[in-house]
Amino acid sequence: MALDPEQQQPISSVSREFGKSSGEISPEREPLIKENHVPENYSVVAAILPFLFPALGGLLYGYEIGATSCATISLQSPSLSGISWYNLSSVDVGLVTSGSLYGALFGSIVAFTIADVIGRRKELILAALLYLVGALVTALAPTYSVLIIGRVIYGVSVGLAMHAAPMYIAETAPSPIRGQLVSLKEFFIVLGMVGGYGIGSLTVNVHSGWRYMYATSVPLAVLMGIGMWWLPASPRWLLLRVIQGKGNVENQREAAIKSLCRLRGPAFVDSAAEQVNEILAELTFVGEDKEVTFGELFQGKCLKALTIGGGLVLFQQITGQPSVLYYAPSILQTAGFSAAGDATRVSILLGLLKLIMTGVAVVVIDRLGRRPLLLGGVGGMVVSLFLLGSYYLFFSASPVVAVVALLLYVGCYQLSFGPIGWLMISEIFPLKLRGRGLSLAVLVNFGANALVTFAFSPLKELLGAGILFCGFGVICVLSLVFIFFIVPETKGLTLEEIEAKCL
């Protein structure tokens, strides 16, 4: 939607309030961080597409997880793989599975260097392009080496998308529904996983089925790229460039006003210029006009934001989620579930449970707040992990204990760490730090994921499953302490208010 010229406030009014070139706040306008800021008029319909296209990056990430679990079966089939190199070793299969993880780690490092230079929108366009290239290379791979190259390229796009998508959504979403929209991205990840399991189950017995599994993501990558090309740049990123003296001041402010009008719908046209003034004033008030150096990332409010964001995504991974899901088929099989004989159907069952619980979190997160869901969900995870440990140590004759613990764990994780970890890291970092800070958080996330994945088998052999799950329970208790004393409540606050009040 173009900005109506008759309703547009002249850009010179922004200059008069904010200071045309110096970046200083006019004494006539103090930054009203605490109250009396311009009410956020917005259209829910207008907010759909700015959420949907970035969220496709999460959908493609989840789809890759689900599809790969089935693709490894198809790849190793002598009759159905359609290749001569189907006789893969366990190391070869491990590389197929973890290739995207290595790419995601590299993508997180790349994001650290380019995020604040090219902006969130262009980073997501780049991610869509790499999703497309990675999917095509993987689906058409003539050899095993080319297959791994495709998996790594796809993983780089995962790292970029999981970095830029929560930032773009958080910076463009209206504050009253920001929590719901960022949490919906986690819903899309789980939806992608379920879709990957479903497509995999349909094509796993088809000749060269693994090629169809990976090729299915191609149209989604194209749609994501076209959508992000159509969407405007994040207005807060544009304004950050303004107050840091980068780019043409008048053009950047004009672009920020037009961006807000497109993102919020017709109801926002009259107040767009005033909202730009307010954001500019608040950004300068909290010190966003000063560029952060690498050393300053680990000082003051930047260090506090890194502690909160990095701590959440670290605990998100080291509280045992990969390990619990690894044991899911055997737990259900022990309990006599016929679906447990088919790993794909078990994965779909758990995926649907994750989807439902994530949907519950999306509905209540902006009503109850972040901290209550984190404390309640992680508390349930503690109970479930000690129940799982007790099952393997003492109650192996009562499989119902393990099933209850498994379902409780999955449900509580999706109410807490699953969506809220990504939400908090998207809103807790100051704007000048958000690009590099979030890339460090994503790097911690994927690095911890790799550590847990590779350490699980040797730890299981050394300690036994019972002790291992109890150990994860102890780590969950530590995460509860961390959440209680360190993690602030951000419900209902604008991103500028979060920086002023919580850091």
Short mmCIF file of C-alpha atoms in Angstrom, two decimals:
data_model
loop_
_atom_site.label_atom_id
_atom_site.label_comp_id
_atom_site.label_asym_id
_atom_site.label_seq_id
_atom_site.Cartn_x
_atom_site.Cartn_y
_atom_site.Cartn_z
CA MET A 1 0.00 0.00 0.00
CA ALA A 2 1.45 3.35 -1.00
CA LEU A 3 1.45 6.26 1.40
CA ASP A 4 -1.34 8.72 0.62
CA PRO A 5 0.34 12.03 -0.31
CA GLU A 6 -2.57 14.01 1.10
CA GLN A 7 -2.26 12.35 4.49
CA GLN A 8 1.52 12.18 4.65
CA GLN A 9 3.18 14.40 7.23
CA PRO A 10 6.10 16.25 5.62
CA ILE A 11 9.42 14.71 6.37
CA SER A 12 10.67 18.09 7.50
CA SER A 13 8.51 17.72 10.60
CA VAL A 14 10.60 14.74 11.58
CA SER A 15 13.70 16.84 11.14
CA ARG A 16 12.34 19.63 13.30
CA GLU A 17 11.56 17.29 16.17
CA PHE A 18 14.56 15.06 16.00
CA GLY A 19 17.27 17.39 14.75
CA LYS A 20 17.90 17.53 11.07
CA SER A 21 21.48 16.27 10.96
CA SER A 22 22.96 16.10 14.42
CA GLY A 23 20.85 13.18 15.61
CA GLU A 24 20.03 14.98 18.88
CA ILE A 25 16.60 15.14 20.46
CA SER A 26 14.96 18.51 20.35
CA PRO A 27 14.43 19.99 23.82
CA GLU A 28 10.79 20.49 22.82
CA ARG A 29 10.30 16.70 22.71
CA GLU A 30 11.48 14.41 25.46
CA PRO A 31 11.47 10.67 24.79
CA LEU A 32 8.40 9.29 26.55
CA ILE A 33 9.67 5.78 27.23
CA LYS A 34 7.34 4.98 30.08
CA GLU A 35 4.00 6.21 28.91
CA ASN A 36 2.04 8.48 26.61
CA HIS A 37 3.68 7.16 23.48
CA VAL A 38 1.65 7.15 20.26
CA PRO A 39 -0.96 4.36 20.40
CA GLU A 40 -0.18 1.58 17.97
CA ASN A 41 -2.94 1.59 15.40
CA TYR A 42 -2.61 -1.41 13.14
CA SER A 43 -4.52 -3.80 10.93
CA VAL A 44 -4.34 -7.50 11.77
CA VAL A 45 -4.80 -8.28 8.08
CA ALA A 46 -1.86 -6.03 7.18
CA ALA A 47 0.31 -7.83 9.76
CA ILE A 48 -0.18 -11.26 8.14
CA LEU A 49 2.20 -11.04 5.18
CA PRO A 50 5.08 -9.36 7.08
CA PHE A 51 4.89 -12.37 9.39
CA LEU A 52 4.15 -15.07 6.84
CA PHE A 53 7.04 -14.65 4.41
CA PRO A 54 9.81 -14.54 7.08
CA ALA A 55 8.11 -17.44 8.88
CA LEU A 56 8.50 -19.56 5.73
CA GLY A 57 12.19 -19.65 6.66
CA GLY A 58 11.21 -21.48 9.84
CA LEU A 59 8.81 -23.74 7.94
CA LEU A 60 11.63 -24.76 5.57
CA TYR A 61 13.92 -25.43 8.55
CA GLY A 62 11.34 -27.68 10.19
CA TYR A 63 10.55 -29.41 6.90
CA GLU A 64 14.22 -30.29 6.44
CA ILE A 65 14.30 -31.98 9.86
CA GLY A 66 11.23 -34.10 9.14
CA ALA A 67 12.11 -34.94 5.54
CA THR A 68 15.70 -35.95 6.35
CA SER A 69 14.55 -38.50 8.93
CA CYS A 70 12.72 -40.28 6.09
CA ALA A 71 15.26 -39.49 3.37
CA THR A 72 18.00 -41.44 5.16
CA ILE A 73 15.78 -44.55 4.94
CA SER A 74 15.14 -44.03 1.23
CA LEU A 75 18.82 -43.35 0.51
CA GLN A 76 19.88 -46.71 1.94
CA SER A 77 17.32 -48.82 0.09
CA PRO A 78 19.00 -51.04 -2.56
CA SER A 79 15.81 -51.23 -4.63
CA LEU A 80 14.23 -47.81 -4.11
CA SER A 81 17.11 -45.36 -3.69
CA GLY A 82 17.79 -45.16 -7.44
CA ILE A 83 21.52 -44.72 -6.83
CA SER A 84 24.58 -46.96 -6.89
CA TRP A 85 26.06 -45.53 -3.67
CA TYR A 86 23.21 -46.55 -1.37
CA ASN A 87 25.45 -48.67 0.88
CA LEU A 88 26.17 -45.82 3.29
CA SER A 89 28.09 -46.26 6.52
CA SER A 90 26.82 -44.89 9.83
CA VAL A 91 29.27 -41.99 9.44
CA ASP A 92 27.91 -41.26 5.96
CA VAL A 93 24.33 -41.24 7.25
CA GLY A 94 25.42 -39.05 10.15
CA LEU A 95 26.85 -36.50 7.72
CA VAL A 96 23.62 -36.47 5.72
CA THR A 97 21.70 -35.80 8.93
CA SER A 98 24.08 -33.25 10.45
CA GLY A 99 25.29 -31.55 7.24
CA SER A 100 22.67 -28.84 7.57
CA LEU A 101 23.72 -28.30 11.20
CA TYR A 102 27.29 -27.54 10.15
CA GLY A 103 25.95 -25.19 7.50
CA ALA A 104 23.73 -23.47 10.08
CA LEU A 105 26.74 -22.89 12.34
CA PHE A 106 28.57 -21.27 9.43
CA GLY A 107 25.48 -19.27 8.50
CA SER A 108 25.31 -17.88 12.04
CA ILE A 109 28.91 -16.67 11.71
CA VAL A 110 28.14 -15.09 8.34
CA ALA A 111 25.09 -13.37 9.84
CA PHE A 112 27.29 -11.78 12.51
CA THR A 113 29.23 -9.89 9.83
CA ILE A 114 26.47 -8.93 7.38
CA ALA A 115 23.26 -8.54 9.40
CA ASP A 116 23.51 -4.85 10.26
CA VAL A 117 25.03 -3.97 6.87
CA ILE A 118 22.46 -5.43 4.48
CA GLY A 119 19.47 -5.45 6.85
CA ARG A 120 16.94 -8.11 7.82
CA ARG A 121 14.99 -8.10 4.54
CA LYS A 122 17.99 -8.66 2.28
CA GLU A 123 19.33 -11.32 4.63
CA LEU A 124 16.05 -13.20 4.30
CA ILE A 125 16.15 -12.83 0.51
CA LEU A 126 19.67 -14.33 0.58
CA ALA A 127 18.40 -17.14 2.84
CA ALA A 128 15.58 -17.90 0.38
CA LEU A 129 18.07 -18.04 -2.50
CA LEU A 130 20.32 -20.46 -0.59
CA TYR A 131 17.30 -22.55 0.41
CA LEU A 132 16.49 -22.85 -3.30
CA VAL A 133 20.06 -23.70 -4.34
CA GLY A 134 20.55 -26.13 -1.46
CA ALA A 135 17.29 -27.95 -2.17
CA LEU A 136 18.03 -28.25 -5.89
CA VAL A 137 21.62 -29.44 -5.39
CA THR A 138 20.47 -32.02 -2.82
CA ALA A 139 17.51 -33.29 -4.86
CA LEU A 140 19.54 -33.61 -8.07
CA ALA A 141 22.77 -34.86 -6.45
CA PRO A 142 24.49 -37.44 -8.71
CA THR A 143 27.03 -38.42 -6.03
CA TYR A 144 27.29 -38.59 -2.27
CA SER A 145 29.73 -35.65 -2.15
CA VAL A 146 27.34 -33.38 -4.05
CA LEU A 147 24.54 -34.45 -1.71
CA ILE A 148 26.56 -33.31 1.32
CA ILE A 149 27.42 -30.01 -0.41
CA GLY A 150 23.70 -29.43 -0.97
CA ARG A 151 22.94 -30.22 2.67
CA VAL A 152 25.57 -27.74 3.88
CA ILE A 153 24.30 -24.99 1.54
CA TYR A 154 20.76 -25.60 2.81
CA GLY A 155 22.11 -25.38 6.37
CA VAL A 156 23.71 -21.99 5.71
CA SER A 157 20.27 -20.71 4.74
CA VAL A 158 18.87 -22.16 7.98
CA GLY A 159 21.43 -20.17 9.98
CA LEU A 160 20.58 -16.96 8.12
CA ALA A 161 16.81 -17.47 8.25
CA MET A 162 16.71 -18.39 11.94
CA HIS A 163 18.73 -15.26 12.62
CA ALA A 164 16.86 -12.74 10.47
CA ALA A 165 13.26 -14.02 10.66
CA PRO A 166 12.67 -13.39 14.39
CA MET A 167 14.33 -9.98 14.08
CA TYR A 168 12.21 -8.90 11.12
CA ILE A 169 9.00 -10.15 12.71
CA ALA A 170 9.78 -8.55 16.09
CA GLU A 171 10.77 -5.21 14.53
CA THR A 172 7.74 -4.97 12.24
CA ALA A 173 5.00 -6.49 14.42
CA PRO A 174 2.69 -4.29 16.53
CA SER A 175 3.64 -4.57 20.21
CA PRO A 176 0.24 -5.95 21.34
CA ILE A 177 0.65 -9.04 19.13
CA ARG A 178 4.45 -9.26 18.82
CA GLY A 179 4.69 -12.24 21.18
CA GLN A 180 2.05 -14.16 19.28
CA LEU A 181 3.64 -13.52 15.89
CA VAL A 182 7.20 -14.42 16.88
CA SER A 183 5.90 -17.52 18.67
CA LEU A 184 3.94 -18.44 15.56
CA LYS A 185 7.31 -18.78 13.82
CA GLU A 186 8.04 -21.69 16.17
CA PHE A 187 4.61 -23.05 15.23
CA PHE A 188 5.70 -22.90 11.58
CA ILE A 189 8.91 -24.81 12.41
CA VAL A 190 6.87 -27.59 14.00
CA LEU A 191 4.35 -27.45 11.15
CA GLY A 192 7.27 -27.90 8.74
CA MET A 193 8.49 -30.91 10.73
CA VAL A 194 5.06 -32.53 10.57
CA GLY A 195 4.87 -31.73 6.85
CA GLY A 196 8.32 -33.26 6.33
CA TYR A 197 7.31 -36.43 8.16
CA GLY A 198 4.09 -36.58 6.14
CA ILE A 199 5.73 -36.06 2.72
CA GLY A 200 8.43 -38.52 3.77
CA SER A 201 5.92 -41.20 4.73
CA LEU A 202 4.18 -40.78 1.36
CA THR A 203 7.35 -40.99 -0.74
CA VAL A 204 9.63 -43.26 1.31
CA ASN A 205 8.47 -46.29 -0.70
CA VAL A 206 8.63 -44.48 -4.04
CA HIS A 207 11.60 -45.00 -6.38
CA SER A 208 14.13 -42.19 -5.66
CA GLY A 209 11.72 -40.91 -3.04
CA TRP A 210 14.44 -38.97 -1.22
CA ARG A 211 14.78 -36.71 -4.26
CA TYR A 212 11.09 -35.81 -4.11
CA MET A 213 11.36 -35.14 -0.37
CA TYR A 214 14.06 -32.53 -0.84
CA ALA A 215 12.60 -31.08 -4.06
CA THR A 216 9.31 -30.32 -2.28
CA SER A 217 10.96 -27.37 -0.51
CA VAL A 218 11.80 -25.64 -3.84
CA PRO A 219 8.42 -23.87 -4.40
CA LEU A 220 8.35 -22.74 -0.77
CA ALA A 221 11.82 -21.20 -1.14
CA VAL A 222 10.70 -19.39 -4.30
CA LEU A 223 7.58 -18.08 -2.52
CA MET A 224 9.67 -16.88 0.42
CA GLY A 225 12.10 -15.06 -1.87
CA ILE A 226 9.34 -13.32 -3.86
CA GLY A 227 7.52 -12.37 -0.67
CA MET A 228 10.58 -10.87 1.00
CA TRP A 229 11.43 -8.98 -2.18
CA TRP A 230 7.94 -7.43 -2.05
CA LEU A 231 8.01 -6.55 1.65
CA PRO A 232 9.65 -3.30 2.83
CA ALA A 233 12.79 -3.10 4.94
CA SER A 234 12.42 -3.11 8.71
CA PRO A 235 11.60 0.49 9.72
CA ARG A 236 13.66 0.21 12.90
CA TRP A 237 16.70 -0.88 10.90
CA LEU A 238 16.18 2.10 8.59
CA LEU A 239 15.97 4.45 11.58
CA LEU A 240 19.06 2.91 13.16
CA ARG A 241 20.93 3.80 9.97
CA VAL A 242 19.57 7.35 10.27
CA ILE A 243 20.73 8.05 13.82
CA GLN A 244 24.10 6.42 13.20
CA GLY A 245 24.64 8.75 10.25
CA LYS A 246 24.58 6.11 7.52
CA GLY A 247 22.80 6.78 4.26
CA ASN A 248 20.75 9.80 3.24
CA VAL A 249 18.84 11.04 6.28
CA GLU A 250 15.76 12.34 4.47
CA ASN A 251 15.46 9.30 2.20
CA GLN A 252 15.83 6.86 5.11
CA ARG A 253 13.19 8.63 7.19
CA GLU A 254 10.83 8.78 4.23
CA ALA A 255 11.41 5.06 3.64
CA ALA A 256 10.73 4.32 7.33
CA ILE A 257 7.39 6.17 7.21
CA LYS A 258 6.31 4.36 4.03
CA SER A 259 7.46 1.04 5.51
CA LEU A 260 5.36 1.55 8.65
CA CYS A 261 2.31 2.45 6.57
CA ARG A 262 2.65 -0.71 4.47
CA LEU A 263 3.24 -2.90 7.52
CA ARG A 264 0.43 -1.55 9.70
CA GLY A 265 -2.28 -0.87 7.14
CA PRO A 266 -4.54 2.13 6.38
CA ALA A 267 -5.30 2.78 10.05
CA PHE A 268 -1.68 3.79 10.61
CA VAL A 269 -1.26 6.38 7.83
CA ASP A 270 -2.20 9.40 9.95
CA SER A 271 0.17 8.55 12.82
CA ALA A 272 3.10 7.07 10.86
CA ALA A 273 5.28 10.19 10.83
CA GLU A 274 4.61 10.82 14.53
CA GLN A 275 5.54 7.22 15.33
CA VAL A 276 8.80 7.64 13.41
CA ASN A 277 9.59 10.74 15.49
CA GLU A 278 8.92 8.83 18.69
CA ILE A 279 11.05 5.82 17.73
CA LEU A 280 13.91 8.09 16.68
CA ALA A 281 13.77 9.98 19.97
CA GLU A 282 13.61 6.81 22.05
CA LEU A 283 16.46 5.17 20.13
CA THR A 284 18.69 8.16 20.79
CA PHE A 285 17.56 8.34 24.42
CA VAL A 286 18.73 4.76 25.03
CA GLY A 287 22.02 5.33 23.22
CA GLU A 288 21.38 3.66 19.87
CA ASP A 289 23.20 6.48 18.06
CA LYS A 290 26.51 5.08 19.28
CA GLU A 291 27.79 2.12 17.28
CA VAL A 292 28.82 -0.88 19.36
CA THR A 293 32.30 -2.34 19.02
CA PHE A 294 33.05 -6.04 19.42
CA GLY A 295 34.43 -5.47 22.91
CA GLU A 296 31.32 -3.57 23.96
CA LEU A 297 29.21 -6.63 23.14
CA PHE A 298 30.40 -7.99 26.48
CA GLN A 299 29.85 -4.86 28.59
CA GLY A 300 26.93 -3.16 30.31
CA LYS A 301 23.45 -3.62 28.85
CA CYS A 302 24.91 -5.51 25.88
CA LEU A 303 26.38 -8.12 28.22
CA LYS A 304 23.07 -8.41 30.09
CA ALA A 305 21.19 -8.95 26.84
CA LEU A 306 23.72 -11.58 25.74
CA THR A 307 23.43 -13.29 29.12
CA ILE A 308 19.63 -13.45 28.90
CA GLY A 309 19.45 -14.43 25.22
CA GLY A 310 22.44 -16.76 25.18
CA GLY A 311 21.39 -18.40 28.44
CA LEU A 312 17.88 -19.11 27.18
CA VAL A 313 18.98 -20.73 23.91
CA LEU A 314 21.73 -22.67 25.71
CA PHE A 315 19.29 -24.14 28.22
CA GLN A 316 16.85 -24.71 25.35
CA GLN A 317 19.29 -27.28 23.94
CA ILE A 318 21.10 -28.77 26.97
CA THR A 319 17.91 -29.66 28.85
CA GLY A 320 17.70 -32.82 26.78
CA GLN A 321 15.15 -32.28 24.02
CA PRO A 322 17.14 -34.15 21.28
CA SER A 323 17.80 -37.04 23.67
CA VAL A 324 14.20 -37.37 24.85
CA LEU A 325 12.90 -37.43 21.28
CA TYR A 326 15.60 -39.97 20.37
CA TYR A 327 14.10 -42.35 22.95
CA ALA A 328 10.49 -41.66 21.93
CA PRO A 329 9.99 -44.65 19.56
CA SER A 330 11.35 -47.19 22.04
CA ILE A 331 9.28 -45.71 24.88
CA LEU A 332 6.05 -45.91 22.89
CA GLN A 333 6.90 -49.38 21.62
CA THR A 334 7.46 -50.59 25.19
CA ALA A 335 4.02 -49.26 26.07
CA GLY A 336 2.47 -51.34 23.30
CA PHE A 337 1.59 -48.60 20.82
CA SER A 338 1.29 -50.22 17.40
CA ALA A 339 2.43 -46.99 15.73
CA ALA A 340 5.80 -47.38 17.40
CA GLY A 341 6.68 -50.06 14.87
CA ASP A 342 6.86 -47.32 12.29
CA ALA A 343 9.29 -44.55 13.24
CA THR A 344 7.70 -42.16 10.77
CA ARG A 345 4.24 -42.50 12.32
CA VAL A 346 5.68 -42.05 15.81
CA SER A 347 7.38 -38.86 14.65
CA ILE A 348 4.10 -37.59 13.18
CA LEU A 349 2.30 -38.35 16.47
CA LEU A 350 4.83 -36.37 18.50
CA GLY A 351 4.94 -33.65 15.87
CA LEU A 352 1.18 -33.17 16.14
CA LEU A 353 1.46 -32.92 19.93
CA LYS A 354 4.21 -30.32 19.54
CA LEU A 355 2.03 -28.43 17.07
CA ILE A 356 -0.97 -28.38 19.41
CA MET A 357 1.05 -27.23 22.44
CA THR A 358 2.84 -24.56 20.42
CA GLY A 359 -0.58 -23.32 19.30
CA VAL A 360 -1.63 -23.07 22.95
CA ALA A 361 1.50 -21.03 23.71
CA VAL A 362 0.77 -18.68 20.80
CA VAL A 363 -2.75 -18.04 22.06
CA VAL A 364 -1.81 -17.26 25.69
CA ILE A 365 1.68 -15.74 25.46
CA ASP A 366 0.58 -12.10 25.20
CA ARG A 367 -2.01 -12.62 27.93
CA LEU A 368 0.00 -14.52 30.54
CA GLY A 369 3.47 -13.20 29.67
CA ARG A 370 6.83 -14.82 29.00
CA ARG A 371 7.99 -15.57 32.55
CA PRO A 372 4.89 -17.49 33.75
CA LEU A 373 5.02 -19.78 30.70
CA LEU A 374 8.78 -20.29 31.08
CA LEU A 375 8.58 -21.06 34.80
CA GLY A 376 5.54 -23.31 34.49
CA GLY A 377 6.74 -25.13 31.36
CA VAL A 378 10.29 -25.71 32.58
CA GLY A 379 8.92 -26.83 35.95
CA GLY A 380 6.91 -29.49 34.09
CA MET A 381 10.05 -30.50 32.19
CA VAL A 382 11.87 -31.06 35.49
CA VAL A 383 9.13 -33.41 36.67
CA SER A 384 9.06 -35.28 33.34
CA LEU A 385 12.84 -35.77 33.16
CA PHE A 386 13.05 -37.18 36.68
CA LEU A 387 10.11 -39.45 35.83
CA LEU A 388 11.96 -40.69 32.73
CA GLY A 389 15.11 -41.27 34.75
CA SER A 390 13.12 -43.13 37.39
CA TYR A 391 11.54 -45.32 34.69
CA TYR A 392 14.93 -46.54 33.47
CA LEU A 393 16.32 -46.88 37.00
CA PHE A 394 13.39 -48.26 39.01
CA PHE A 395 10.10 -48.65 37.12
CA SER A 396 10.99 -50.42 33.88
CA ALA A 397 8.02 -52.74 34.43
CA SER A 398 5.63 -49.76 34.30
CA PRO A 399 5.94 -48.28 30.80
CA VAL A 400 2.97 -45.97 31.43
CA VAL A 401 5.35 -43.90 33.57
CA ALA A 402 7.65 -43.37 30.60
CA VAL A 403 4.79 -42.52 28.23
CA VAL A 404 3.33 -39.95 30.62
CA ALA A 405 6.79 -38.47 31.16
CA LEU A 406 7.45 -38.29 27.42
CA LEU A 407 4.17 -36.55 26.61
CA LEU A 408 4.56 -34.19 29.57
CA TYR A 409 8.08 -33.28 28.47
CA VAL A 410 7.14 -32.57 24.84
CA GLY A 411 4.08 -30.52 25.86
CA CYS A 412 5.91 -28.46 28.49
CA TYR A 413 8.87 -27.81 26.18
CA GLN A 414 6.56 -26.43 23.49
CA LEU A 415 4.87 -24.18 26.04
CA SER A 416 8.16 -22.73 27.23
CA PHE A 417 11.62 -23.06 25.69
CA GLY A 418 10.31 -23.96 22.23
CA PRO A 419 8.62 -20.68 21.26
CA ILE A 420 9.75 -18.33 24.04
CA GLY A 421 13.48 -18.87 23.56
CA TRP A 422 13.26 -17.51 20.01
CA LEU A 423 10.84 -14.77 21.06
CA MET A 424 13.06 -13.45 23.85
CA ILE A 425 16.23 -13.29 21.77
CA SER A 426 14.33 -11.37 19.08
CA GLU A 427 13.20 -8.64 21.50
CA ILE A 428 15.78 -8.46 24.32
CA PHE A 429 18.78 -7.17 22.36
CA PRO A 430 19.21 -3.39 21.87
CA LEU A 431 18.71 -2.41 18.25
CA LYS A 432 22.36 -1.51 17.65
CA LEU A 433 23.35 -4.95 19.02
CA ARG A 434 20.41 -6.96 17.68
CA GLY A 435 22.01 -8.15 14.45
CA ARG A 436 25.29 -9.34 15.95
CA GLY A 437 23.84 -10.30 19.32
CA LEU A 438 21.16 -12.51 17.82
CA SER A 439 23.73 -14.14 15.52
CA LEU A 440 25.77 -15.07 18.62
CA ALA A 441 22.64 -16.48 20.26
CA VAL A 442 21.81 -18.54 17.15
CA LEU A 443 25.43 -19.76 17.07
CA VAL A 444 25.12 -20.84 20.73
CA ASN A 445 21.84 -22.60 19.88
CA PHE A 446 23.20 -24.65 16.99
CA GLY A 447 26.55 -25.23 18.74
CA ALA A 448 24.80 -26.58 21.86
CA ASN A 449 22.56 -28.69 19.62
CA ALA A 450 25.66 -30.22 18.00
CA LEU A 451 27.27 -30.81 21.41
CA VAL A 452 24.22 -32.59 22.82
CA THR A 453 23.79 -34.63 19.63
CA PHE A 454 27.37 -35.87 19.57
CA ALA A 455 27.77 -36.32 23.33
CA PHE A 456 24.54 -38.23 23.89
CA SER A 457 25.64 -41.72 22.77
CA PRO A 458 28.93 -41.86 24.73
CA LEU A 459 27.25 -40.40 27.83
CA LYS A 460 24.45 -42.97 27.57
CA GLU A 461 26.98 -45.80 27.41
CA LEU A 462 29.00 -44.35 30.29
CA LEU A 463 26.19 -43.37 32.68
CA GLY A 464 23.10 -45.22 31.50
CA ALA A 465 19.83 -43.69 30.32
CA GLY A 466 18.39 -43.28 33.83
CA ILE A 467 21.30 -41.25 35.21
CA LEU A 468 21.51 -39.24 32.00
CA PHE A 469 17.87 -38.16 32.11
CA CYS A 470 18.16 -37.30 35.81
CA GLY A 471 21.18 -35.20 34.88
CA PHE A 472 19.09 -33.35 32.33
CA GLY A 473 16.55 -32.81 35.12
CA VAL A 474 19.22 -31.17 37.28
CA ILE A 475 20.14 -28.87 34.36
CA CYS A 476 16.44 -27.99 34.08
CA VAL A 477 16.42 -26.98 37.75
CA LEU A 478 19.39 -24.70 37.08
CA SER A 479 17.52 -23.19 34.14
CA LEU A 480 14.57 -22.47 36.44
CA VAL A 481 16.88 -20.54 38.77
CA PHE A 482 18.26 -18.65 35.77
CA ILE A 483 14.77 -17.74 34.53
CA PHE A 484 13.55 -16.68 37.99
CA PHE A 485 16.45 -14.35 38.77
CA ILE A 486 17.68 -13.18 35.37
CA VAL A 487 14.95 -13.24 32.69
CA PRO A 488 12.67 -10.15 32.69
CA GLU A 489 9.03 -9.89 31.64
CA THR A 490 8.59 -8.11 28.30
CA LYS A 491 4.86 -8.56 27.72
CA GLY A 492 3.20 -5.51 26.19
CA LEU A 493 6.38 -3.40 25.96
CA THR A 494 7.69 -1.83 22.79
CA LEU A 495 11.21 -2.83 21.78
CA GLU A 496 12.50 0.57 22.92
CA GLU A 497 10.75 0.19 26.31
CA ILE A 498 12.31 -3.25 26.75
CA GLU A 499 15.78 -1.74 26.32
CA ALA A 500 15.04 1.14 28.68
CA LYS A 501 13.37 -0.90 31.43
CA CYS A 502 14.86 -4.38 31.27
CA LEU A 503 18.57 -3.86 30.49
#
